[in-house]
Coordinates of C-alpha atoms in Angstrom, one line a residue:
Chain A
M15 CA 36.9 22.6 -13.2
T16 CA 34.0 23.5 -15.6
I17 CA 30.6 22.0 -15.2
E18 CA 31.3 19.8 -18.2
E19 CA 34.5 18.5 -16.7
S20 CA 32.8 17.8 -13.4
Q21 CA 30.1 15.9 -15.2
Q22 CA 32.7 13.9 -17.2
E23 CA 34.6 13.0 -14.0
I24 CA 31.4 11.6 -12.4
I25 CA 30.6 9.7 -15.6
D26 CA 34.1 8.1 -15.6
E27 CA 33.9 7.1 -12.0
F28 CA 30.5 5.5 -12.5
T29 CA 31.3 3.7 -15.7
F30 CA 34.2 2.0 -13.9
L31 CA 31.6 0.3 -11.6
A32 CA 29.6 -2.5 -13.2
D33 CA 27.4 -3.5 -10.2
W34 CA 24.6 -1.2 -9.3
M35 CA 25.1 -1.9 -5.6
D36 CA 28.6 -0.6 -6.0
K37 CA 27.3 2.5 -7.7
Y38 CA 24.9 3.1 -4.8
E39 CA 27.7 2.7 -2.4
M40 CA 29.6 5.4 -4.3
I41 CA 26.5 7.6 -4.3
I42 CA 26.2 7.2 -0.5
Q43 CA 29.9 7.9 -0.1
M44 CA 29.5 11.2 -2.1
G45 CA 26.6 12.1 0.2
K46 CA 29.0 11.8 3.2
E47 CA 31.3 14.4 1.5
L48 CA 28.4 16.8 0.7
P49 CA 29.0 20.3 2.2
M50 CA 26.5 20.3 5.1
I51 CA 23.8 22.9 5.3
E52 CA 23.9 25.0 8.5
E53 CA 21.2 24.1 10.9
Q54 CA 19.6 27.6 10.6
Y55 CA 18.9 26.9 6.9
K56 CA 17.1 23.7 7.5
K57 CA 13.8 25.4 7.4
P58 CA 10.6 24.7 5.5
E59 CA 11.4 27.3 2.8
N60 CA 14.5 25.4 1.9
L61 CA 12.8 22.0 1.6
I62 CA 12.6 20.7 -2.0
K63 CA 9.1 19.8 -3.1
G64 CA 8.8 16.5 -4.9
C65 CA 11.1 14.4 -2.7
Q66 CA 9.4 11.8 -0.5
S67 CA 12.4 11.9 1.8
Q68 CA 13.3 15.4 3.1
V69 CA 15.9 17.5 1.3
W70 CA 17.1 20.9 2.4
L71 CA 19.1 23.0 -0.1
H72 CA 20.7 26.4 0.6
A73 CA 22.3 28.6 -2.0
E74 CA 24.8 31.4 -1.3
N75 CA 26.4 34.0 -3.6
K76 CA 30.1 34.7 -3.0
D77 CA 31.8 37.0 -5.4
N78 CA 29.2 36.2 -8.0
L79 CA 29.6 32.5 -7.8
L80 CA 26.9 30.3 -6.4
Y81 CA 27.7 27.8 -3.6
F82 CA 25.3 25.1 -2.4
T83 CA 25.0 23.2 0.8
A84 CA 22.4 20.5 1.5
D85 CA 21.2 17.7 3.6
S86 CA 18.7 14.9 3.5
D87 CA 17.3 12.3 6.0
A88 CA 17.9 9.6 3.4
L89 CA 21.4 8.6 2.4
I90 CA 20.8 7.8 -1.2
T91 CA 18.9 11.1 -1.7
K92 CA 21.8 12.9 0.0
G93 CA 24.2 11.2 -2.3
L94 CA 22.2 12.4 -5.3
V95 CA 22.1 15.9 -4.0
A96 CA 25.9 15.6 -3.6
L97 CA 26.3 14.7 -7.2
V98 CA 24.3 17.7 -8.3
V99 CA 26.1 20.1 -5.9
K100 CA 29.5 18.7 -7.0
V101 CA 28.7 19.6 -10.6
L102 CA 27.1 22.9 -10.1
S103 CA 28.5 24.5 -6.9
G104 CA 31.1 27.2 -7.4
H105 CA 29.9 28.4 -10.8
S106 CA 28.3 31.6 -11.9
A107 CA 24.5 31.9 -12.2
K108 CA 24.9 32.3 -15.9
E109 CA 26.9 29.1 -16.3
I110 CA 24.4 27.2 -14.2
I111 CA 21.5 28.4 -16.3
E112 CA 23.2 27.6 -19.5
S113 CA 24.5 24.2 -18.4
N114 CA 23.4 21.0 -20.2
L115 CA 23.2 18.4 -17.4
H116 CA 23.5 15.1 -19.1
F117 CA 25.4 13.1 -16.4
V118 CA 22.3 11.7 -14.8
D119 CA 21.2 10.1 -18.1
D120 CA 24.8 9.1 -19.0
I121 CA 25.4 7.1 -15.9
G122 CA 22.0 5.4 -16.2
L123 CA 20.7 6.9 -13.0
K124 CA 17.5 8.2 -14.5
S125 CA 16.4 4.7 -15.7
H126 CA 17.6 2.9 -12.5
L127 CA 16.1 5.2 -10.0
S128 CA 12.7 4.6 -8.6
P129 CA 10.2 7.2 -10.1
T130 CA 10.0 9.0 -6.7
R131 CA 13.7 9.4 -6.5
S132 CA 13.9 10.4 -10.2
N133 CA 11.3 13.1 -9.7
G134 CA 13.1 14.2 -6.6
L135 CA 16.3 14.5 -8.6
L136 CA 14.6 16.6 -11.2
S137 CA 13.1 18.8 -8.5
M138 CA 16.6 19.4 -7.1
L139 CA 18.0 20.4 -10.5
K140 CA 15.0 22.6 -11.2
Q141 CA 15.4 24.3 -7.8
I142 CA 19.1 25.0 -8.4
K143 CA 18.3 26.5 -11.8
N144 CA 15.6 28.6 -10.2
Y145 CA 18.2 29.9 -7.6
A146 CA 20.5 30.7 -10.5
I147 CA 17.8 32.5 -12.4
A148 CA 16.9 34.5 -9.3
F149 CA 20.6 35.4 -8.6
H150 CA 21.2 36.2 -12.2
S151 CA 18.3 38.6 -12.3
L152 CA 19.7 40.4 -9.2
E153 CA 23.1 40.7 -10.9
K154 CA 21.5 42.7 -13.8
Chain B
M16 CA -4.5 -27.5 12.7
A17 CA -4.2 -27.9 9.0
S18 CA -1.0 -29.2 7.5
I19 CA 1.4 -26.8 5.9
L20 CA 2.1 -27.0 2.2
S21 CA 5.1 -29.1 1.4
S22 CA 8.0 -27.7 -0.6
E23 CA 6.9 -29.8 -3.6
E24 CA 3.4 -28.3 -3.4
I25 CA 4.8 -24.8 -3.2
K26 CA 7.0 -25.5 -6.1
K27 CA 4.0 -26.5 -8.1
I28 CA 2.0 -23.6 -6.9
R29 CA 4.7 -21.2 -7.9
S30 CA 4.6 -22.5 -11.4
D31 CA 0.9 -21.4 -11.5
F32 CA 2.1 -17.8 -11.2
P33 CA 3.9 -16.6 -14.4
L34 CA 5.1 -13.3 -12.8
L35 CA 7.0 -15.2 -10.1
Q36 CA 9.2 -16.6 -12.8
R37 CA 10.4 -13.2 -13.8
E38 CA 13.9 -11.9 -13.4
I39 CA 14.7 -8.3 -12.5
Y40 CA 18.2 -6.8 -12.8
N41 CA 19.3 -10.2 -14.0
K42 CA 18.3 -11.7 -10.6
R43 CA 15.4 -14.0 -9.7
L44 CA 12.5 -11.8 -8.5
V45 CA 11.8 -12.2 -4.8
Y46 CA 8.3 -10.7 -4.4
L47 CA 7.5 -9.7 -0.8
D48 CA 5.0 -6.9 -1.4
N49 CA 1.9 -9.1 -1.2
A50 CA 0.1 -6.7 1.2
A51 CA 0.0 -4.1 -1.5
T52 CA -1.1 -6.6 -4.2
T53 CA -0.8 -10.3 -4.8
Q54 CA 0.3 -12.0 -8.0
K55 CA -2.3 -13.8 -10.2
P56 CA -2.4 -17.5 -11.0
N57 CA -3.0 -18.9 -14.5
L58 CA -6.5 -19.9 -13.5
V59 CA -7.3 -16.2 -12.9
L60 CA -5.4 -15.0 -16.0
G61 CA -7.1 -17.6 -18.2
A62 CA -10.5 -16.8 -16.9
L63 CA -10.0 -13.1 -17.7
Q64 CA -8.9 -13.9 -21.2
K65 CA -11.8 -16.4 -21.7
Y66 CA -14.3 -13.8 -20.6
Y67 CA -13.2 -11.2 -23.2
T68 CA -12.6 -13.9 -25.8
D69 CA -15.8 -15.9 -25.4
Y70 CA -18.6 -14.1 -23.8
N71 CA -17.9 -10.4 -23.2
S72 CA -21.3 -8.8 -22.8
N73 CA -23.2 -6.6 -20.4
V74 CA -25.1 -8.2 -17.5
H75 CA -28.8 -8.2 -16.4
R76 CA -30.0 -6.4 -19.5
G77 CA -29.7 -8.4 -22.7
V78 CA -31.9 -11.2 -23.9
H79 CA -29.1 -12.5 -26.2
L80 CA -27.0 -15.5 -25.3
L81 CA -23.8 -13.7 -24.5
S82 CA -25.5 -11.4 -22.0
Q83 CA -27.1 -14.5 -20.4
E84 CA -23.8 -16.2 -20.2
A85 CA -22.1 -13.2 -18.7
T86 CA -24.9 -12.7 -16.2
D87 CA -24.8 -16.3 -15.2
A88 CA -21.0 -16.2 -14.6
Y89 CA -21.4 -12.9 -12.7
E90 CA -24.0 -14.3 -10.4
V91 CA -22.1 -17.6 -10.0
S92 CA -19.2 -15.6 -8.8
R93 CA -21.3 -13.8 -6.3
K94 CA -22.5 -17.2 -4.9
K95 CA -18.9 -18.4 -4.7
I96 CA -17.9 -15.4 -2.7
A97 CA -21.0 -15.7 -0.4
K98 CA -20.0 -19.3 0.3
F99 CA -16.3 -18.4 0.8
I100 CA -17.1 -15.9 3.6
D101 CA -20.1 -18.0 4.9
A102 CA -22.8 -15.3 4.1
K103 CA -26.4 -16.3 4.7
T104 CA -27.4 -15.4 1.2
D105 CA -25.7 -14.0 -1.9
K106 CA -27.9 -10.9 -1.7
E107 CA -25.5 -9.9 1.0
I108 CA -22.6 -9.7 -1.5
I109 CA -22.2 -6.3 -3.2
F110 CA -19.5 -6.0 -5.9
T111 CA -17.5 -2.8 -5.4
K112 CA -14.3 -1.3 -6.8
G113 CA -12.4 -2.5 -3.7
T114 CA -12.0 -2.0 0.0
T115 CA -11.9 1.8 -0.2
D116 CA -15.1 1.9 -2.3
G117 CA -16.9 -0.4 0.1
I118 CA -16.0 1.7 3.1
N119 CA -17.0 4.9 1.3
L120 CA -20.3 3.2 0.4
V121 CA -21.1 2.3 4.0
A122 CA -19.8 5.6 5.5
S123 CA -21.9 7.6 3.0
S124 CA -25.1 5.6 3.1
F125 CA -25.1 4.7 6.8
G126 CA -24.0 8.3 7.7
K127 CA -26.7 9.9 5.7
K128 CA -29.4 7.8 7.3
F129 CA -28.2 7.2 10.9
L130 CA -25.6 9.9 11.8
N131 CA -26.7 13.1 13.4
E132 CA -25.1 16.1 15.1
G133 CA -23.3 15.0 18.3
D134 CA -23.2 11.3 17.3
S135 CA -19.9 9.4 17.1
V136 CA -18.0 7.0 14.9
I137 CA -15.2 4.8 16.4
I138 CA -12.2 3.8 14.3
S139 CA -8.8 2.6 15.5
A140 CA -5.4 4.4 15.5
M141 CA -4.0 1.7 13.2
E142 CA -6.4 2.2 10.3
H143 CA -5.1 2.9 6.8
H144 CA -6.3 6.2 5.2
S145 CA -9.2 4.4 3.5
N146 CA -10.8 3.6 6.8
I147 CA -10.2 7.1 8.2
V148 CA -11.0 9.6 5.5
P149 CA -14.5 8.4 4.5
W150 CA -15.5 8.6 8.2
Q151 CA -13.9 12.0 8.6
M152 CA -15.8 13.2 5.6
I153 CA -19.2 12.0 6.8
C154 CA -18.6 13.2 10.4
E155 CA -17.7 16.6 9.1
E156 CA -20.9 16.7 7.0
K157 CA -23.1 15.6 9.9
N158 CA -21.2 17.4 12.7
A159 CA -20.5 14.0 14.3
N160 CA -17.3 13.1 16.1
L161 CA -14.6 10.6 15.1
K162 CA -13.2 8.7 18.1
V163 CA -10.0 6.7 17.9
I164 CA -9.1 3.5 19.8
P165 CA -5.4 3.9 20.7
F166 CA -2.8 1.1 20.6
N167 CA 0.1 0.2 22.9
E168 CA 3.8 0.2 22.1
K169 CA 3.6 -3.4 20.7
G170 CA 0.9 -2.2 18.3
E171 CA -2.1 -3.9 20.1
L172 CA -5.4 -2.1 20.5
R173 CA -6.1 -0.7 24.0
M174 CA -9.3 -2.5 24.7
D175 CA -9.7 -0.7 28.0
E176 CA -9.7 2.6 26.1
F177 CA -12.2 1.2 23.6
E178 CA -14.7 0.4 26.3
K179 CA -14.4 4.0 27.6
L180 CA -15.2 5.3 24.1
L181 CA -18.2 3.1 23.8
D182 CA -20.9 5.5 25.0
D183 CA -24.4 6.2 23.8
T184 CA -23.3 8.6 21.1
V185 CA -21.6 5.9 19.1
K186 CA -23.5 4.9 16.0
I187 CA -21.0 2.7 14.2
I188 CA -17.5 1.2 14.6
A189 CA -15.1 0.6 11.8
V190 CA -11.9 -1.3 12.5
T191 CA -9.4 -3.4 10.5
C192 CA -9.1 -7.1 11.1
V193 CA -5.4 -7.1 10.4
S194 CA -3.2 -4.0 10.3
N195 CA -1.3 -3.4 7.0
S196 CA 1.5 -1.6 8.7
L197 CA 1.8 -3.4 12.1
A198 CA 0.5 -6.9 11.2
T199 CA -1.6 -6.9 14.3
I200 CA -4.6 -9.2 14.3
N201 CA -7.2 -7.3 16.2
P202 CA -9.7 -8.8 18.6
V203 CA -12.6 -8.1 16.3
E204 CA -14.9 -10.8 17.9
E205 CA -14.6 -9.0 21.2
I206 CA -15.2 -5.6 19.6
I207 CA -18.3 -6.9 17.8
Q208 CA -19.7 -8.5 21.0
K209 CA -19.2 -5.3 23.0
A210 CA -20.6 -3.2 20.3
H211 CA -23.6 -5.4 19.8
A212 CA -24.4 -5.3 23.5
K213 CA -25.1 -1.7 22.9
N214 CA -26.8 -2.3 19.5
I215 CA -23.9 -0.7 17.6
P216 CA -23.1 -2.2 14.2
V217 CA -19.5 -2.9 13.2
L218 CA -17.7 -2.7 9.9
L219 CA -14.6 -4.8 9.5
D220 CA -11.9 -4.0 7.0
A221 CA -10.7 -7.4 5.9
A222 CA -8.4 -6.3 3.1
Q223 CA -5.4 -7.8 4.9
A224 CA -7.2 -10.8 6.4
I225 CA -9.3 -12.3 3.7
Q226 CA -6.3 -13.9 1.9
H227 CA -4.6 -15.1 5.0
M228 CA -7.2 -16.8 7.2
P229 CA -10.6 -18.5 7.2
L230 CA -13.3 -15.9 7.7
S231 CA -17.0 -16.6 8.5
V232 CA -19.2 -13.5 8.6
Q233 CA -21.8 -15.5 10.5
K234 CA -19.4 -16.7 13.2
L235 CA -18.0 -13.2 13.5
N236 CA -21.4 -11.7 13.5
A237 CA -20.0 -8.7 11.6
D238 CA -22.5 -6.3 10.2
F239 CA -20.3 -5.1 7.3
I240 CA -17.1 -6.5 5.8
V241 CA -15.1 -5.1 3.0
F242 CA -12.2 -6.5 1.0
S243 CA -10.4 -6.2 -2.4
G244 CA -10.0 -8.7 -5.1
H245 CA -6.4 -7.9 -6.0
K246 CA -5.1 -8.7 -2.5
M247 CA -6.6 -12.2 -2.9
F248 CA -5.0 -13.2 -6.2
G249 CA -7.8 -11.7 -8.3
P250 CA -7.8 -8.6 -10.5
T251 CA -7.6 -5.0 -9.5
G252 CA -10.6 -2.7 -9.5
I253 CA -13.0 -5.3 -8.0
G254 CA -13.9 -5.8 -4.4
V255 CA -16.7 -6.9 -2.1
L256 CA -18.9 -5.3 0.5
Y257 CA -20.6 -7.9 2.6
G258 CA -23.5 -6.5 4.6
K259 CA -26.2 -8.2 6.7
E260 CA -29.3 -8.2 4.7
E261 CA -31.2 -6.3 7.4
W262 CA -28.6 -3.6 7.3
L263 CA -28.3 -3.3 3.6
N264 CA -32.1 -3.1 3.3
K265 CA -32.1 -0.1 5.7
L266 CA -29.4 1.8 3.9
P267 CA -30.2 4.2 1.1
P268 CA -28.5 3.6 -2.3
Y269 CA -25.0 5.0 -2.6
Q270 CA -25.1 6.0 -6.3
G271 CA -27.9 6.2 -8.9
G272 CA -28.2 4.7 -12.3
G273 CA -28.0 1.3 -14.1
D274 CA -28.9 -1.8 -12.2
M275 CA -29.8 -0.2 -8.9
I276 CA -33.2 0.9 -10.4
K277 CA -36.4 -1.0 -10.7
S278 CA -38.4 1.8 -12.4
V279 CA -37.9 5.4 -13.1
S280 CA -40.3 8.2 -13.7
F281 CA -39.7 11.9 -13.3
E282 CA -41.9 11.8 -10.3
K283 CA -40.4 8.8 -8.5
T284 CA -37.7 6.1 -8.8
I285 CA -38.2 2.7 -7.3
Y286 CA -34.9 1.2 -6.3
N287 CA -34.0 -2.4 -7.1
E288 CA -33.7 -5.1 -4.5
L289 CA -30.5 -6.4 -3.0
P290 CA -27.8 -6.8 -4.1
F291 CA -28.5 -4.7 -7.2
K292 CA -29.6 -1.7 -5.2
F293 CA -25.9 -0.9 -4.5
E294 CA -24.5 -1.8 -8.0
A295 CA -25.1 1.4 -10.0
G296 CA -23.9 1.5 -13.7
T297 CA -22.2 -1.2 -15.6
P298 CA -20.2 -3.1 -13.0
D299 CA -16.7 -4.5 -13.4
I300 CA -18.1 -7.6 -15.0
S301 CA -14.8 -9.3 -15.9
G302 CA -13.4 -8.4 -12.5
A303 CA -16.4 -9.9 -10.6
I304 CA -16.4 -13.1 -12.7
V305 CA -12.6 -13.6 -12.4
L306 CA -12.7 -12.9 -8.6
G307 CA -14.8 -16.1 -8.4
Y308 CA -12.0 -18.0 -10.1
A309 CA -9.5 -16.5 -7.5
V310 CA -11.8 -17.9 -4.8
D311 CA -11.7 -21.3 -6.6
Y312 CA -7.9 -21.1 -6.6
I313 CA -7.8 -20.4 -2.9
N314 CA -10.3 -23.2 -2.3
Q315 CA -8.2 -25.6 -4.3
I316 CA -5.3 -25.1 -1.9
S317 CA -7.6 -24.5 1.1
I318 CA -7.5 -21.3 3.2
E319 CA -6.7 -23.4 6.3
R320 CA -3.6 -24.7 4.7
I321 CA -2.7 -21.3 3.4
H322 CA -3.1 -19.9 6.9
A323 CA -0.9 -22.7 8.4
T324 CA 1.8 -22.3 5.7
E325 CA 2.0 -18.5 6.1
E326 CA 2.2 -18.8 9.8
D327 CA 5.2 -21.1 9.5
L328 CA 6.8 -18.7 7.0
M329 CA 6.2 -15.7 9.2
N330 CA 7.8 -17.4 12.2
Y331 CA 10.8 -18.4 10.1
A332 CA 11.1 -14.8 8.8
M333 CA 10.8 -13.2 12.2
N334 CA 13.5 -15.5 13.7
A335 CA 15.7 -14.9 10.7
L336 CA 15.3 -11.1 10.8
K337 CA 16.1 -11.0 14.5
T338 CA 19.6 -12.1 13.6
I339 CA 20.3 -8.9 11.8
P340 CA 22.1 -6.4 14.0
N341 CA 20.3 -3.0 14.5
I342 CA 17.0 -4.2 13.2
R343 CA 14.0 -2.5 14.8
F344 CA 10.6 -4.0 14.5
I345 CA 7.6 -1.7 14.2
G346 CA 4.6 -3.6 15.6
E347 CA 5.3 -6.6 17.8
A348 CA 1.8 -7.8 18.6
K349 CA 1.4 -11.3 19.9
N350 CA -1.3 -12.1 17.3
R351 CA 0.0 -11.1 13.8
A352 CA -0.4 -12.0 10.2
G353 CA 0.9 -11.2 6.7
V354 CA 3.5 -8.5 7.2
I355 CA 6.7 -7.6 9.0
S356 CA 7.5 -3.9 9.4
F357 CA 11.0 -2.9 10.4
L358 CA 13.8 -0.4 10.1
L359 CA 17.4 -1.0 9.6
G360 CA 19.1 1.1 12.3
N361 CA 18.7 4.7 11.5
A362 CA 18.6 4.1 7.7
H363 CA 15.7 5.8 5.9
P364 CA 13.2 3.1 4.7
F365 CA 13.5 4.3 1.1
D366 CA 17.2 3.6 1.1
T367 CA 16.8 0.1 2.5
G368 CA 14.0 -0.6 0.0
E369 CA 16.0 0.7 -2.9
L370 CA 19.0 -1.4 -2.1
L371 CA 16.9 -4.5 -1.7
D372 CA 15.2 -3.7 -5.1
K373 CA 18.6 -3.6 -6.8
Q374 CA 19.2 -7.1 -5.4
G375 CA 15.9 -8.3 -6.9
I376 CA 13.8 -8.1 -3.7
A377 CA 10.5 -6.3 -3.9
V378 CA 9.4 -4.9 -0.5
R379 CA 7.3 -1.9 0.3
T380 CA 8.7 1.3 1.9
G381 CA 7.0 4.3 3.3
H382 CA 4.0 5.0 5.5
H383 CA 1.8 2.4 3.8
C384 CA -1.1 4.9 3.7
C385 CA -1.0 4.9 7.5
Q386 CA 0.6 8.3 8.3
P387 CA -1.0 8.5 11.8
V388 CA 0.7 5.2 12.7
M389 CA 4.1 6.5 11.6
D390 CA 3.5 9.8 13.5
I391 CA 2.9 7.8 16.7
F392 CA 6.2 6.0 16.3
K393 CA 7.8 9.3 15.1
I394 CA 9.3 7.7 12.0
P395 CA 9.0 8.6 8.3
G396 CA 7.9 5.0 7.4
T397 CA 9.0 1.4 7.6
V398 CA 10.3 -1.3 5.3
R399 CA 7.5 -3.8 5.0
A400 CA 8.0 -7.4 3.9
S401 CA 4.7 -9.1 3.3
F402 CA 4.1 -12.7 2.5
A403 CA 1.8 -15.1 0.6
F404 CA 1.7 -18.8 0.6
Y405 CA 3.8 -18.9 -2.6
N406 CA 6.8 -17.4 -0.9
T407 CA 9.5 -19.7 0.3
K408 CA 12.0 -19.9 3.1
E409 CA 14.8 -19.6 0.5
E410 CA 13.3 -16.2 -0.4
I411 CA 13.4 -15.2 3.3
D412 CA 17.1 -16.2 3.3
M413 CA 17.6 -14.0 0.2
L414 CA 15.9 -11.1 2.0
I415 CA 18.3 -11.6 5.0
K416 CA 21.3 -11.6 2.7
G417 CA 20.0 -8.5 0.9
L418 CA 19.5 -6.7 4.2
E419 CA 22.9 -7.7 5.4
R420 CA 24.4 -6.2 2.2
A421 CA 22.3 -3.1 2.5
A422 CA 23.3 -2.7 6.1
K423 CA 27.0 -2.8 5.2
I424 CA 26.4 0.2 2.8
L425 CA 23.9 2.2 4.9
L426 CA 25.0 1.8 8.5

């Protein structure tokens, strides 16, 4: 599935839900399905700055595709990471760098999240793109 | 004991607060974040507009009518506040930017004059950052020590430990009347008596007390008291430092310029008398005037009735919250006021707070500027519901329903 297709799938699922409590329930459910980061990678270097709750994110390169695992001590944050990981994990660094991530806006998350969560989400996206840039420069 | 406000009275009171009529996410707003800031009644909002519409002018300087009117209103407000807290004279009322500003003023001025190397300052382990950091700063500057009164598992101060800390090196004690994160009402009378027996002055942080209970500085015999206007239905950016006249006269000015000056030459500056000695620059004139109207509003209802009503509401809320499975209270002191801090099972407080918000219920989540308190309990923060007299039992019921729904999703 391409990054665009993954985004569209998430947008469709969220559009189906009218009530924001149901949307949050889905976000939290997605968090439960998030590939868990191994304990050894839950170290300060992998903590994302900008999140008031703690978020650990680990990136791994397998056959020139980037795979992400993560965890958070807050369920909503974990769900948000899961959304981002679902869209971007398993793609090449180049695809990630060039991706236009619009699903956060399209499902209304940006405007409904508290500013701290919203900033945290932006930090996650930035961190993943930074990983991709770093891996991409190694590939060259 | 004063009578509690009837439901009809509360209904009328609520109509005085435009913001309480607001809807969020198509739901009626339930505002339970009063410890952070309170909503403002029409009397306060109208006074603010009237000031800027009718007599906006600088104070204590002009000979023109507007300046005289503004000065009169400014000083009338000082008198109202002096009367409200039972100060001996309005010279003891210094307008500040708020609680934090007042503590910084005392820490800086008192510290400069009276703290020396090896001296100590006592605070408590349940202070918010504003009553920790200014003292840390001055202690560092003067090579003095900061001593901390610990609290027990219920969130009550360990008075036995306090007495052990009270040695000859202690020069000042700064404690909160009511904890903003644990709700504990501290035994400040006892602290003051024990401190005064050793000639040690006491500063009380009344930011979470002034709006909830009658407070007489003379009965308490406190040396300094600080509080913020916005937590007592007044505007933000204005607050009060009460200080005993004898102490304020002993302290050097905090900042230079404006009203704190009697005369200036390049050789010497003569400082103004109290209270102007501590009000440098153009003060928050509108804020100070309007704070007087906030005091009028509280007086109209009566602080005794506010206290009784909120106590009744707190008891109702505590009993209702206890019915929620997996709830964990942080701070269970016998004497408490204003707030209830809790956690929903192992759910992160931000998650609980966010799910309440989406149901129209505004509570605070996080460490409430009390990181040391959270470290003691080894938690990232709490969910804090905090009450004012305009809150209702129906709103508590909505909080309970909101929490039950959040628990279904989170636990």
